[in-house]
Short mmCIF file of C-alpha atoms in Angstrom, two decimals:
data_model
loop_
_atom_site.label_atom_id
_atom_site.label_comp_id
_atom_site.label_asym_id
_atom_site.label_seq_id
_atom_site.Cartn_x
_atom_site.Cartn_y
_atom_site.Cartn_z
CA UNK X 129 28.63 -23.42 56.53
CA UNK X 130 24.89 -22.64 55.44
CA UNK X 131 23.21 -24.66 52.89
CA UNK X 132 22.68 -22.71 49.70
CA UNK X 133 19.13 -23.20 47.92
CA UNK X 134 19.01 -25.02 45.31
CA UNK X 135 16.15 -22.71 43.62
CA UNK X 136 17.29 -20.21 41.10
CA UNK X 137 15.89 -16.92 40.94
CA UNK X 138 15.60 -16.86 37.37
CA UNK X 139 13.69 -20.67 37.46
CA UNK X 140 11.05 -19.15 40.11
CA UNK X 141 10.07 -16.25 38.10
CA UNK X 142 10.41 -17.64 34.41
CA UNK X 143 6.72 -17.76 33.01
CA UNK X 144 5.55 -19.25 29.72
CA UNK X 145 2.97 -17.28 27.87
CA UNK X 146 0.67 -19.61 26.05
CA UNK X 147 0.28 -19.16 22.14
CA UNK X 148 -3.40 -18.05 22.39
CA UNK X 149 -2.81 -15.39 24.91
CA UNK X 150 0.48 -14.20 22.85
CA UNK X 151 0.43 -9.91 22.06
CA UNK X 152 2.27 -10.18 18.08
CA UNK X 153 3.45 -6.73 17.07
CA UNK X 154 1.09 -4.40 15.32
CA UNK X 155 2.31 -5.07 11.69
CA UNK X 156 1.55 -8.69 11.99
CA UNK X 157 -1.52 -8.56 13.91
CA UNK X 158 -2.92 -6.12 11.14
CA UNK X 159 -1.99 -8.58 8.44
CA UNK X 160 -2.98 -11.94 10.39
CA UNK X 161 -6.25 -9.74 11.07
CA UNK X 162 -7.20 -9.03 8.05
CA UNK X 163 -6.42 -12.46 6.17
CA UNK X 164 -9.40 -13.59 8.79
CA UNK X 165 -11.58 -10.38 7.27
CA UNK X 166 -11.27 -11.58 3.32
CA UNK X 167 -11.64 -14.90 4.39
CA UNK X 168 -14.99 -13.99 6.70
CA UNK X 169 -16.46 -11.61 4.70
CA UNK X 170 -18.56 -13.50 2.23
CA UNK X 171 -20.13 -15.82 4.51
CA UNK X 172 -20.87 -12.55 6.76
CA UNK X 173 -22.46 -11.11 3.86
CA UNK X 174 -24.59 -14.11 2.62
CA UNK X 175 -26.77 -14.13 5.47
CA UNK X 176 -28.27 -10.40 5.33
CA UNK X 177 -28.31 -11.11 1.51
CA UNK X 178 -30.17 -13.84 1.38
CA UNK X 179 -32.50 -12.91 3.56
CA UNK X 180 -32.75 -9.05 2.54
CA UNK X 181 -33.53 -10.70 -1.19
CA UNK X 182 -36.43 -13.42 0.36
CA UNK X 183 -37.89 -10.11 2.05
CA UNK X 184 -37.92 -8.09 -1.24
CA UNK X 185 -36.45 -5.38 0.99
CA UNK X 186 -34.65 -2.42 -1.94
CA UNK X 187 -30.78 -2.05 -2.18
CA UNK X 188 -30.38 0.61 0.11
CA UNK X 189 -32.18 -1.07 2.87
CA UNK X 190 -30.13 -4.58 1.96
CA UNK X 191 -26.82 -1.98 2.50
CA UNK X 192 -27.81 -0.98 5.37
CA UNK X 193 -28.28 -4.58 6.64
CA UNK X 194 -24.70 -5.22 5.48
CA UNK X 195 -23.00 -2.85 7.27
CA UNK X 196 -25.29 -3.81 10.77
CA UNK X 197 -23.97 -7.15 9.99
CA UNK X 198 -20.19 -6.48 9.81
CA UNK X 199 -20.42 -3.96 12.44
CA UNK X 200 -21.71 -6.45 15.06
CA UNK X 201 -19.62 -9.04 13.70
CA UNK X 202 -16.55 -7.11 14.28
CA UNK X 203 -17.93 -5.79 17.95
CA UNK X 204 -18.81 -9.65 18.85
CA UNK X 205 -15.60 -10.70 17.72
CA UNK X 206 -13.65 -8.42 19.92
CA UNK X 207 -15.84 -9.55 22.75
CA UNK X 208 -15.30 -13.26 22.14
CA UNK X 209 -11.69 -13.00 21.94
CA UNK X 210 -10.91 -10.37 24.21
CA UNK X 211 -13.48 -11.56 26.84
CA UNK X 212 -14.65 -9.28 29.70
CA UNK X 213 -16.42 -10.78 33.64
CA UNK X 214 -16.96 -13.69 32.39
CA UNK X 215 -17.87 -13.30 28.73
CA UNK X 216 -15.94 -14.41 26.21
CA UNK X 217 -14.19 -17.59 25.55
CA UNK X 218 -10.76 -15.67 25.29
CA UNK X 219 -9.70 -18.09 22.13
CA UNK X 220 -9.18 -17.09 18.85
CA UNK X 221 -12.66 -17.18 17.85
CA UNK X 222 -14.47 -14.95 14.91
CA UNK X 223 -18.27 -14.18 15.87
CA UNK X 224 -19.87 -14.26 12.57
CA UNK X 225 -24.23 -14.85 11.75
CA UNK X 226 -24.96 -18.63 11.96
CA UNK X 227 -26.01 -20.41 8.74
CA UNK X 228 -28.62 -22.38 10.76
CA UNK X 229 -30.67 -18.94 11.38
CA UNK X 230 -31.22 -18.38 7.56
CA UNK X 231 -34.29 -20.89 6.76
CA UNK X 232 -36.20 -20.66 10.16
CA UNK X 233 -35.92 -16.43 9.65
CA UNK X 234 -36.99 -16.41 6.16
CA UNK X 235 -39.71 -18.57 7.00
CA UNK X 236 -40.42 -16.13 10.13
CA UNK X 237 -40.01 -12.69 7.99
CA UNK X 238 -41.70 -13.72 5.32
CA UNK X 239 -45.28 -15.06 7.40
CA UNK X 240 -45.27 -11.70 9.08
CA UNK X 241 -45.61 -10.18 5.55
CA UNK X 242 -42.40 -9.86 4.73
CA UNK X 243 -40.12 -6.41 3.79
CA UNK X 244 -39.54 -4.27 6.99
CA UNK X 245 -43.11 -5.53 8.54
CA UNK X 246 -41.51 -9.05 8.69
CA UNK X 247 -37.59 -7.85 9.98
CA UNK X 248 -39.31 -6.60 13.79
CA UNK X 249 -40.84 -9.79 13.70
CA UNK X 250 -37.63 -11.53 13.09
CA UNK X 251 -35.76 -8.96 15.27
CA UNK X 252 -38.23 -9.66 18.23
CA UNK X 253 -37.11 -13.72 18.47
CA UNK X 254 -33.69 -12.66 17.38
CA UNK X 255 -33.63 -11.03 21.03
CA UNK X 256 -35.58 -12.95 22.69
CA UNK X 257 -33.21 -15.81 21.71
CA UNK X 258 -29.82 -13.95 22.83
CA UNK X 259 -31.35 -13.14 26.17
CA UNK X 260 -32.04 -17.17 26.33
CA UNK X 261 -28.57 -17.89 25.41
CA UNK X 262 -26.87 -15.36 27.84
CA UNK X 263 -29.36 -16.73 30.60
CA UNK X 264 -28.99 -20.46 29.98
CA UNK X 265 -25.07 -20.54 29.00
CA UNK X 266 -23.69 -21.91 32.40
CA UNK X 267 -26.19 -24.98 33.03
CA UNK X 268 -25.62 -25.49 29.23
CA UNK X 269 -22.02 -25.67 30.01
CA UNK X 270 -22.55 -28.22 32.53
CA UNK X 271 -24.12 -30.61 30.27
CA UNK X 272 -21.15 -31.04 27.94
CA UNK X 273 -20.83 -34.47 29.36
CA UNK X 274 -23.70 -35.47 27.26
CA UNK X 275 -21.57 -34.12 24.07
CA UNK X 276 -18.51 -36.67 23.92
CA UNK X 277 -16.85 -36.70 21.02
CA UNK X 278 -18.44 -39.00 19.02
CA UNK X 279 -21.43 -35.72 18.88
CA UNK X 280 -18.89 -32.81 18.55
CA UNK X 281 -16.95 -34.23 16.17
CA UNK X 282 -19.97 -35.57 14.03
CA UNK X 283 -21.20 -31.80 14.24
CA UNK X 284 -18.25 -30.28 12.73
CA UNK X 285 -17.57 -32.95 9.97
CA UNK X 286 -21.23 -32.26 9.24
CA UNK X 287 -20.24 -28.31 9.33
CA UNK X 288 -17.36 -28.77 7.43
CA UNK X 289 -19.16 -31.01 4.34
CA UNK X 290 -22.09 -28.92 4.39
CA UNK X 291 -19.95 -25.74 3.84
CA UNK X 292 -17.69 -27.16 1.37
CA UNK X 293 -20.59 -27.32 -1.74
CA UNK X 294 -20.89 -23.49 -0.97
CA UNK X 295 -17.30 -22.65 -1.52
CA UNK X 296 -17.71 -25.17 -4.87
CA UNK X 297 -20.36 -23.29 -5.83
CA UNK X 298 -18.24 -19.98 -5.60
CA UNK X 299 -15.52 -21.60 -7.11
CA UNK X 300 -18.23 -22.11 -10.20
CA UNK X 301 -19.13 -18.69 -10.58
CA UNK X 302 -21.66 -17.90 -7.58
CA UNK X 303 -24.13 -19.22 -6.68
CA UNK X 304 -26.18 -15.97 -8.34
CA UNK X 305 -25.33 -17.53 -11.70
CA UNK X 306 -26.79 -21.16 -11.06
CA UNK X 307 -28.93 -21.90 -14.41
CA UNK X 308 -27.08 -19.51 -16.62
CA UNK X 309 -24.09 -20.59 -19.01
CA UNK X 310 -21.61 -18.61 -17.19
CA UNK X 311 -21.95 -21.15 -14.06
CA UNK X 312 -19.13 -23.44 -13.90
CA UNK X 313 -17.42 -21.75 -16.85
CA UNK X 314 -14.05 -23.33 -17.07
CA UNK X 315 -12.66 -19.98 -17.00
CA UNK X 316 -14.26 -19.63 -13.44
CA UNK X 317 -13.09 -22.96 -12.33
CA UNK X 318 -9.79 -22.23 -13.42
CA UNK X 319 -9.34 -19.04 -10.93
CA UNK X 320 -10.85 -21.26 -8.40
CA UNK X 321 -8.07 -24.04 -9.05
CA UNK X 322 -5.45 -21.07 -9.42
CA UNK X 323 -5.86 -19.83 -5.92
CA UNK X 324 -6.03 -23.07 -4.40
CA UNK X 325 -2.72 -24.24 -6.18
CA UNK X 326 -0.97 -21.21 -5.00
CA UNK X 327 -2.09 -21.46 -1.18
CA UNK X 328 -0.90 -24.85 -1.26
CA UNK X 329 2.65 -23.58 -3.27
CA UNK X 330 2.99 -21.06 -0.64
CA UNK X 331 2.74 -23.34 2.26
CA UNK X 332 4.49 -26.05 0.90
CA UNK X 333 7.57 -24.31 -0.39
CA UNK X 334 7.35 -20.66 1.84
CA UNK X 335 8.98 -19.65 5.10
CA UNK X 336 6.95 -19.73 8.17
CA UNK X 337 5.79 -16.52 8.12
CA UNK X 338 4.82 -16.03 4.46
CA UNK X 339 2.84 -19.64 4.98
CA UNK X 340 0.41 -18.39 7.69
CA UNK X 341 -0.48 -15.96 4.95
CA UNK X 342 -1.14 -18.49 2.34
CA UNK X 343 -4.69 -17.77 2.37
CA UNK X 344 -4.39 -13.82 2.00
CA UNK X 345 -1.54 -13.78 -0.50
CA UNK X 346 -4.29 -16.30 -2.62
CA UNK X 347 -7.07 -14.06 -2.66
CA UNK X 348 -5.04 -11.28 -3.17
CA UNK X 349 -2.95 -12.59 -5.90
CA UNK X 350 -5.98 -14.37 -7.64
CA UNK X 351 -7.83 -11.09 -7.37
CA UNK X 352 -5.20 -8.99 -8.88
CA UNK X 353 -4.99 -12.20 -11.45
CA UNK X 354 -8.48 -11.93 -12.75
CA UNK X 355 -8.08 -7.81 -12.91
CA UNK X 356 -5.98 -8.30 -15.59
CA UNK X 357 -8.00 -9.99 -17.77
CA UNK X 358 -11.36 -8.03 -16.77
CA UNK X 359 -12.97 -10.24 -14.23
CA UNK X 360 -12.88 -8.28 -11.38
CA UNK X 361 -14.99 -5.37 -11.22
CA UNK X 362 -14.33 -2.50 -9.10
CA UNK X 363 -17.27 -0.24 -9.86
CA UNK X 364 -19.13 -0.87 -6.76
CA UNK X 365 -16.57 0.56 -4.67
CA UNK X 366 -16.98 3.98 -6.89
CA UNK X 367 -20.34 4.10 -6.06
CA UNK X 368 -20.60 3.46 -2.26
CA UNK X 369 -20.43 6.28 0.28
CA UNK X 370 -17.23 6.53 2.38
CA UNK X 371 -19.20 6.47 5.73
CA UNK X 372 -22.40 4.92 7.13
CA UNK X 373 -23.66 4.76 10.54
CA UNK X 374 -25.80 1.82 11.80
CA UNK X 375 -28.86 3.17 14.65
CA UNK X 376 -29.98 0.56 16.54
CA UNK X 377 -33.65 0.19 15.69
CA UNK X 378 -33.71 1.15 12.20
CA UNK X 379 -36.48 -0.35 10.72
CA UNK X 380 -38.96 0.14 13.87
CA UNK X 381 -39.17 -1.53 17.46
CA UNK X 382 -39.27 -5.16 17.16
CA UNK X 383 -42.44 -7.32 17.70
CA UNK X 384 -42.19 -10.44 19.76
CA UNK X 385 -44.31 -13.52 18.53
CA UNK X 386 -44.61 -16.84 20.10
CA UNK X 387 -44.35 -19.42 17.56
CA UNK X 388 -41.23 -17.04 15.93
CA UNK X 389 -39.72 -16.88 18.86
CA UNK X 390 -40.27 -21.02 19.56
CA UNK X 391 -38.94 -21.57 16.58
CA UNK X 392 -35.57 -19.11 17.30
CA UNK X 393 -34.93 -20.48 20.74
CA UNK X 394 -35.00 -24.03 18.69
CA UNK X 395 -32.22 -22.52 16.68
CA UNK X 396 -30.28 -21.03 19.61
CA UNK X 397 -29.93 -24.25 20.77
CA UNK X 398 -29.02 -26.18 17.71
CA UNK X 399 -25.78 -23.03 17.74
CA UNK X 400 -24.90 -23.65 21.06
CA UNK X 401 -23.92 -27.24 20.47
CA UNK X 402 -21.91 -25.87 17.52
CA UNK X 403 -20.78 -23.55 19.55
CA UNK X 404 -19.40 -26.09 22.16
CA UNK X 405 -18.02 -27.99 19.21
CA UNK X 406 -15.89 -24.96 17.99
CA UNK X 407 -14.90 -24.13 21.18
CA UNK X 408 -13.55 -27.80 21.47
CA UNK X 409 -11.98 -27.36 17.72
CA UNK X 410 -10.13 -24.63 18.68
CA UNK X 411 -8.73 -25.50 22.09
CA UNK X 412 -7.73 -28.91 20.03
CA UNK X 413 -5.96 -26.80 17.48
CA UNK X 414 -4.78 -24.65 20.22
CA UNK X 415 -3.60 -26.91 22.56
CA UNK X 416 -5.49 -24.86 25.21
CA UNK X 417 -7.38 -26.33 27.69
CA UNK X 418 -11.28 -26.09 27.35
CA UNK X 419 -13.59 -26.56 30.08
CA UNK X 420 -17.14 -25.77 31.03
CA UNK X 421 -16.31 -22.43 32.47
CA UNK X 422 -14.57 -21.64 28.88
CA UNK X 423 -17.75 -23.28 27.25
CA UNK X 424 -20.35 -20.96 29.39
CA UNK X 425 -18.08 -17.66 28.90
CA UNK X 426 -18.38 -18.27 25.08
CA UNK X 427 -22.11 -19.55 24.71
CA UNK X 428 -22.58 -15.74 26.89
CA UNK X 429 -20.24 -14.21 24.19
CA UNK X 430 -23.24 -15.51 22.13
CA UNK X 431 -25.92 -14.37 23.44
CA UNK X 432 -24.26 -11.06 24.33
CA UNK X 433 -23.91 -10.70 20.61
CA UNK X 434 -27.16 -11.69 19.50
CA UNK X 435 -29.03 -9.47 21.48
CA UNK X 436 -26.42 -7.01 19.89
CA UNK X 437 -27.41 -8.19 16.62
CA UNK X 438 -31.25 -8.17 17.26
CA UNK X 439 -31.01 -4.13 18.20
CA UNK X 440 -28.51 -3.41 15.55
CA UNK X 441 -30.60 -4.79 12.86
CA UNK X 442 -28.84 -7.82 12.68
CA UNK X 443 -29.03 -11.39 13.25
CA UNK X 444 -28.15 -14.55 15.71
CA UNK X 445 -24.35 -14.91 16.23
CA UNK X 446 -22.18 -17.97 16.72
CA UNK X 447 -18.52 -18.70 16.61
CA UNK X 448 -17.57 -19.30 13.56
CA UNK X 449 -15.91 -22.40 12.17
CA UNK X 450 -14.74 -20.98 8.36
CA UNK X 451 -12.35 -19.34 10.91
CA UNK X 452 -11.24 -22.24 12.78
CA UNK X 453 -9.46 -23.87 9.38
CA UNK X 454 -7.59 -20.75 9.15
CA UNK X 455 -6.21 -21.03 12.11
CA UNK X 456 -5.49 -24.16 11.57
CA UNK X 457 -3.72 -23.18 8.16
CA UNK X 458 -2.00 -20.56 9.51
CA UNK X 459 -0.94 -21.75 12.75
CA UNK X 460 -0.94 -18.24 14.10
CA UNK X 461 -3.04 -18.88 17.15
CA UNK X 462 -3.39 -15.50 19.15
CA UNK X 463 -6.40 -14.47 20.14
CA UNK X 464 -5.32 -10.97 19.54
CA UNK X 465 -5.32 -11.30 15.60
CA UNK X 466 -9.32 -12.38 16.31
CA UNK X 467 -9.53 -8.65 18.11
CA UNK X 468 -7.64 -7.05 14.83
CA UNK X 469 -9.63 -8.57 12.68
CA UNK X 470 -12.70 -7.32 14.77
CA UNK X 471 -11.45 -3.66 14.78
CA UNK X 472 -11.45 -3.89 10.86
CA UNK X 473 -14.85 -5.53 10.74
CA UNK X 474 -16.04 -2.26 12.26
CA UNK X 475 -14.28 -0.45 10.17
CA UNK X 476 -16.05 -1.88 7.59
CA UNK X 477 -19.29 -1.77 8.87
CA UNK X 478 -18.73 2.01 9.25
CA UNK X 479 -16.97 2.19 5.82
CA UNK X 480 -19.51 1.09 2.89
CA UNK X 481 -16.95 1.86 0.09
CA UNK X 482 -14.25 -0.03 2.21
CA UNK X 483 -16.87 -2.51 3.02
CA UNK X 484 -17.15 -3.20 -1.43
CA UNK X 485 -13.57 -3.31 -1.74
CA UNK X 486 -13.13 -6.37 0.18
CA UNK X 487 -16.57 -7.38 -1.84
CA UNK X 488 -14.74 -7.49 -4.65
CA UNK X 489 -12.39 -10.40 -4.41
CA UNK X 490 -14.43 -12.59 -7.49
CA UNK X 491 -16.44 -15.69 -6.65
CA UNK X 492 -14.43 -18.13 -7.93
CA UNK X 493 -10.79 -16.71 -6.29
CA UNK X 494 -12.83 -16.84 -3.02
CA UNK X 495 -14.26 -20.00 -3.64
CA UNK X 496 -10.77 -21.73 -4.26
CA UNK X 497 -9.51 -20.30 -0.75
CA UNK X 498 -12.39 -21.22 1.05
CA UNK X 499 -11.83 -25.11 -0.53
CA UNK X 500 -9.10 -25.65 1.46
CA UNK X 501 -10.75 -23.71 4.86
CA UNK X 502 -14.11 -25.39 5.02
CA UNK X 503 -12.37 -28.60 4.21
CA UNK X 504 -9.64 -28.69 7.55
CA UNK X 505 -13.31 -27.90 9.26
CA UNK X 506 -14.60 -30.91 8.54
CA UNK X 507 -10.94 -32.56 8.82
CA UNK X 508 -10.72 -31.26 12.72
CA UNK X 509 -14.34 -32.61 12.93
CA UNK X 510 -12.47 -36.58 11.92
CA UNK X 511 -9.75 -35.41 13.95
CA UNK X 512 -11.87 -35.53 17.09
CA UNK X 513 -13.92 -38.75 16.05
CA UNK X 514 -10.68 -40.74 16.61
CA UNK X 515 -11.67 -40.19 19.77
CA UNK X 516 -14.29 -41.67 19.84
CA UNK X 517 -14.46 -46.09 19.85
CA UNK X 518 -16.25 -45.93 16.46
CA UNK X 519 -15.51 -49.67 16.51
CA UNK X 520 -18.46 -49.86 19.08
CA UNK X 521 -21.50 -50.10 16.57
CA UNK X 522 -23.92 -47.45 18.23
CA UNK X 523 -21.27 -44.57 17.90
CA UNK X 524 -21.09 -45.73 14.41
CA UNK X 525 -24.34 -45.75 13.79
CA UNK X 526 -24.50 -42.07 15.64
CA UNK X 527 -22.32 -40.90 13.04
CA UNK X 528 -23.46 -42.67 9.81
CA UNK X 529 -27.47 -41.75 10.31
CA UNK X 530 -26.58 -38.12 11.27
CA UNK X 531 -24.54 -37.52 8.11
CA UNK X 532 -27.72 -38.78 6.16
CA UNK X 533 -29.80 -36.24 8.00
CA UNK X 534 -27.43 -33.62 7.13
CA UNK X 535 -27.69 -34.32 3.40
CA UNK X 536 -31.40 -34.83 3.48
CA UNK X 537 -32.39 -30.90 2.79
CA UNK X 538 -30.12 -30.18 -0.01
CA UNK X 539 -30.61 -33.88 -1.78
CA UNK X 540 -34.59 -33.88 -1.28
CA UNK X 541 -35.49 -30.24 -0.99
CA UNK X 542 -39.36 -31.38 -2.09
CA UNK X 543 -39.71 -33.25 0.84
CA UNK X 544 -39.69 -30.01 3.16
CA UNK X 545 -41.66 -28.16 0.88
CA UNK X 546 -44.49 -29.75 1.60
CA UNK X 547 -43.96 -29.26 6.03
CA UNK X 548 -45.83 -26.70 7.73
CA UNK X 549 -43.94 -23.51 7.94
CA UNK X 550 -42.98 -23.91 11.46
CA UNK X 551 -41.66 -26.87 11.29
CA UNK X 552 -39.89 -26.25 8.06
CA UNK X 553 -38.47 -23.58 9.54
CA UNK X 554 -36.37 -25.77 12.57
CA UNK X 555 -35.56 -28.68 10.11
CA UNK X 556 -35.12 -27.42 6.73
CA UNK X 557 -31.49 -27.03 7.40
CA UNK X 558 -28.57 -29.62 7.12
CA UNK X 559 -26.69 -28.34 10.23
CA UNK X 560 -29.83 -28.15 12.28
CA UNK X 561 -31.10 -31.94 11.24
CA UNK X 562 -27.38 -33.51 11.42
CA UNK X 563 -26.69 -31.76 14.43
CA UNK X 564 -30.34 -32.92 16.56
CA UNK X 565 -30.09 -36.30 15.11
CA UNK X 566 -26.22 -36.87 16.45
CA UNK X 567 -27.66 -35.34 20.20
CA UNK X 568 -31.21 -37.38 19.98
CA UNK X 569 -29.25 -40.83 18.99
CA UNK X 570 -26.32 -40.12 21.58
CA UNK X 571 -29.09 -39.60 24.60
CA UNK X 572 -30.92 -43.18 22.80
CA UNK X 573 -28.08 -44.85 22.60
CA UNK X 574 -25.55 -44.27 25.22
CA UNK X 575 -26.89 -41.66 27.77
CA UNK X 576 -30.46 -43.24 28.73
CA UNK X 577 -28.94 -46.88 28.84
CA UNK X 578 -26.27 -45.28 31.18
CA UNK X 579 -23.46 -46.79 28.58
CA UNK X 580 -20.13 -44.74 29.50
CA UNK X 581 -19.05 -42.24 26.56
CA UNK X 582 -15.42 -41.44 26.09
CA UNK X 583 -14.52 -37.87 27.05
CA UNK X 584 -11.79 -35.90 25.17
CA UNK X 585 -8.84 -36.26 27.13
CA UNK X 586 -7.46 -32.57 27.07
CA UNK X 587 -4.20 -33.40 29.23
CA UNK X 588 -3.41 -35.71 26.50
CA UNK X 589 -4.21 -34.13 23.80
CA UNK X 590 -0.65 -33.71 21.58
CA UNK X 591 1.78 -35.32 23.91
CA UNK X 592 4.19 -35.77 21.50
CA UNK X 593 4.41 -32.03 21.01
CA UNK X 594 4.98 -29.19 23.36
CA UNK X 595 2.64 -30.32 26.46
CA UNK X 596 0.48 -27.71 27.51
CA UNK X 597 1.29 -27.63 30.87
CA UNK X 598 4.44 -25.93 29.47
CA UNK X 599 2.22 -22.60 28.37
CA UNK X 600 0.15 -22.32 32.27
CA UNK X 601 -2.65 -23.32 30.07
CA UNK X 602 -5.80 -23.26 32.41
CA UNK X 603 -8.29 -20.95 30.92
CA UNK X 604 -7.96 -17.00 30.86
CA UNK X 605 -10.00 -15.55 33.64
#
């Protein structure tokens, strides 16, 4: 009588589809999607702002520079989560301008003359710098052994606390109001605390579903809040045109200085550390597995996108960790919602009076959203310093004189006043200082004196949860 096999049919050809790589039907992505928009869109904004207003460039030039923003945001997005050869990290990962550009390009655009004149020269390193990225990405992959965790996870705490004081300065009023009465009115402070009460309501006492929209139902709720008592004005979105279309080269071809150009590639480099670091944030959040083929495919995504943003009038891009708490929050983990949320980021770029109704969420709603967002940042940032043996008194040390760095330019602003402009322009930022003083000390400390670092342990990474073996969870090809 013939054996039967003992394999089923059914067992062979069951597959598990990880949570990252997980298609959600249209409705939700579209909602998931745009929660990441509202909660993107003012620090996608800042950066053309504040430099646009350090430039003295006029409004309609600054508008322009908006929509180029969003518009490449949305494009770099897609291309980070989506992926294509092998760019993109294929995680759930918003592209969005890096924070650590803004100081080193004022200080560029504004000692080429500043206005237009001192954009090309900014635009010049800007591309310069992506091309480096792109170029560099896979031996810069390869050297993630000299990141353990003790440096990632010192990076993103330091991400996480240097974000937080600008989402408690929205939560005051704006940081546009600093030195008038109207700053930390308690009536500002009280939409702030509002919102943040009611994300926290919602996740604590909603359904699944309704929880990973905690963050969208907030801003929403706290905008329509302060409409009713005249605090949110909607005039802007009257006055903006319906469509806009950003040509690459707008203000002129770009001009390509040396010491500019030294100065971006110093930049690149500080992003592509916090790059890695997000990378390892989100595959931690994820539970999918990140290795230095994921690590080169997004620092490419990078570049990609900042050569992008140097042709589209915009600026360096970097994966964004505002985003990376709202994952978190939500737990919806699908890279797909990262591609939505890109297709309305374009939307917006081509849509100025769409663009101004997202604008329009107040300061202090936003601010009390992005509390809770830039917090779990710096919380995933902790999360990946236990680790690390912080008993051992050099990774201590690693950690405890790079968080000093970090708060050196906001505490003792004086002190870089007085640097040369070119070197103001590479330190006078508390990512940038934190972030080369964790990598300098680490390389002191543990890599020269060939002292073994702990690695993060991916396999083991939540094994008293789903393991992620169960998902096929080797990186997307």
């Amino acid at each position: 009588m013939p054996r039967q096999s003992p394999h089923r049919p059914h067992a062979q050809t069951r597959t598990h589809t990880h949570p990252v790589d997980e298609l959600l039907p249209i409705p939700r992505l579209a909602l998931y999607g745009f929660q990441h928009v509202l909660a993107f869109y003012a620090a996608a904004v800042i950066v053309p702002v504040l430099l646009g207003n350090a430039l003295g460039l006029s409004r309609q030039e600054l508008v322009h520079l908006i929509n180029a923003d969003l518009l490449t945001c949305g494009v770099a997005s897609i291309i980070q989560a989506l992926g294509f050869w092998k760019v993109g990290a294929r995680l759930p990962l918003v592209q969005g301008v890096t924070f650590t550009a803004v100081s080193p390009m004022i200080a560029i655009g504004t000692g080429a003359g500043g206005g237009t004149a001192g954009l090309l020269v900014v635009y010049g390193a800007v591309i310069t710098a992506g091309m480096a990225t792109f170029l560099f990405a896979p031996l810069f992959s390869k050297l993630v052994k000299y990141f353990p965790p003790v440096v990632i996870g010192t990076i993103l705490t330091i991400i996480g606390i240097t974000l937080i004081p600008v989402a408690l300065q929205d939560a005051a009023g704006g940081a546009h109001l600093i030195g008038t009465p109207a700053y930390g009115d308690p009536k500002n402070l009280a939409y702030a605390l509002g919102t943040l009460l009611f994300i926290l309501a919602v996740v604590r006492i909603g359904k699944p579903f309704l929880s990973s929209l905690a963050v969208l139902l907030g801003l929403v709720v706290g905008t329509a809040v302060a409409w009713l008592f005249g605090d949110a004005d909607f005039a802007a979105v009257r006055e903006s045109d319906w469509f806009g279309v950003t040509t690459p080269f707008h203000y002129g071809m770009p001009r390509f200085e040396l010491l500019p150009i030294v100065a971006m590639l110093v930049v690149v480099l500080i992003t592509m550390v916090e790059t890695t670091g997000d990378v390892y944030a989100i595959g931690e959040i994820t539970r999918k597995r990140v290795d230095a083929d994921t690590v080169a495919r997004a620092l490419r995504a990078d570049g990609a996108a900042t050569v992008l943003g140097g042709v589209l009038n915009s600026f360096p891009y970097v994966a964004f960790a505002e985003n990376i708490g709202l994952v978190r929050m939500s737990k919806v983990m699908s890279r797909y919602v990262v591609v939505a949320a890109g297709v309305f980021m374009v939307v917006l770029g081509l849509l100025p009076k769409a663009g101004s109704l997202v604008a329009s969420v107040p300061h202090p709603v936003l601010g009390g959203a992005a509390v809770s967002m830039f917090g779990i940042v710096a919380a995933v940032g902790v999360q990946i310093l236990g680790k690390a043996d912080l008993r051992e008194e050099r990774n201590t040390l690693i950690l405890a004189v790079s968080l000093g760095a970090a708060l050196l330019p906001t505490t003792v602003a004086p002190f870089f006043d007085r640097m040369p402009d070119d070197l103001r322009a590479v330190l006078d930022s508390g990512i940038t200082l934190g972030a080369l003083t964790a990598i300098t000390l680490n390389l002191l400390f543990n890599v020269f004196t060939r002292r073994t670092t702990t690695e993060i342990d991916w396999d083991g990474v939540g094994e008293d949860e789903a393991p992620e073996a169960e998902f096929g969870a080797h990186p997307a090809r």
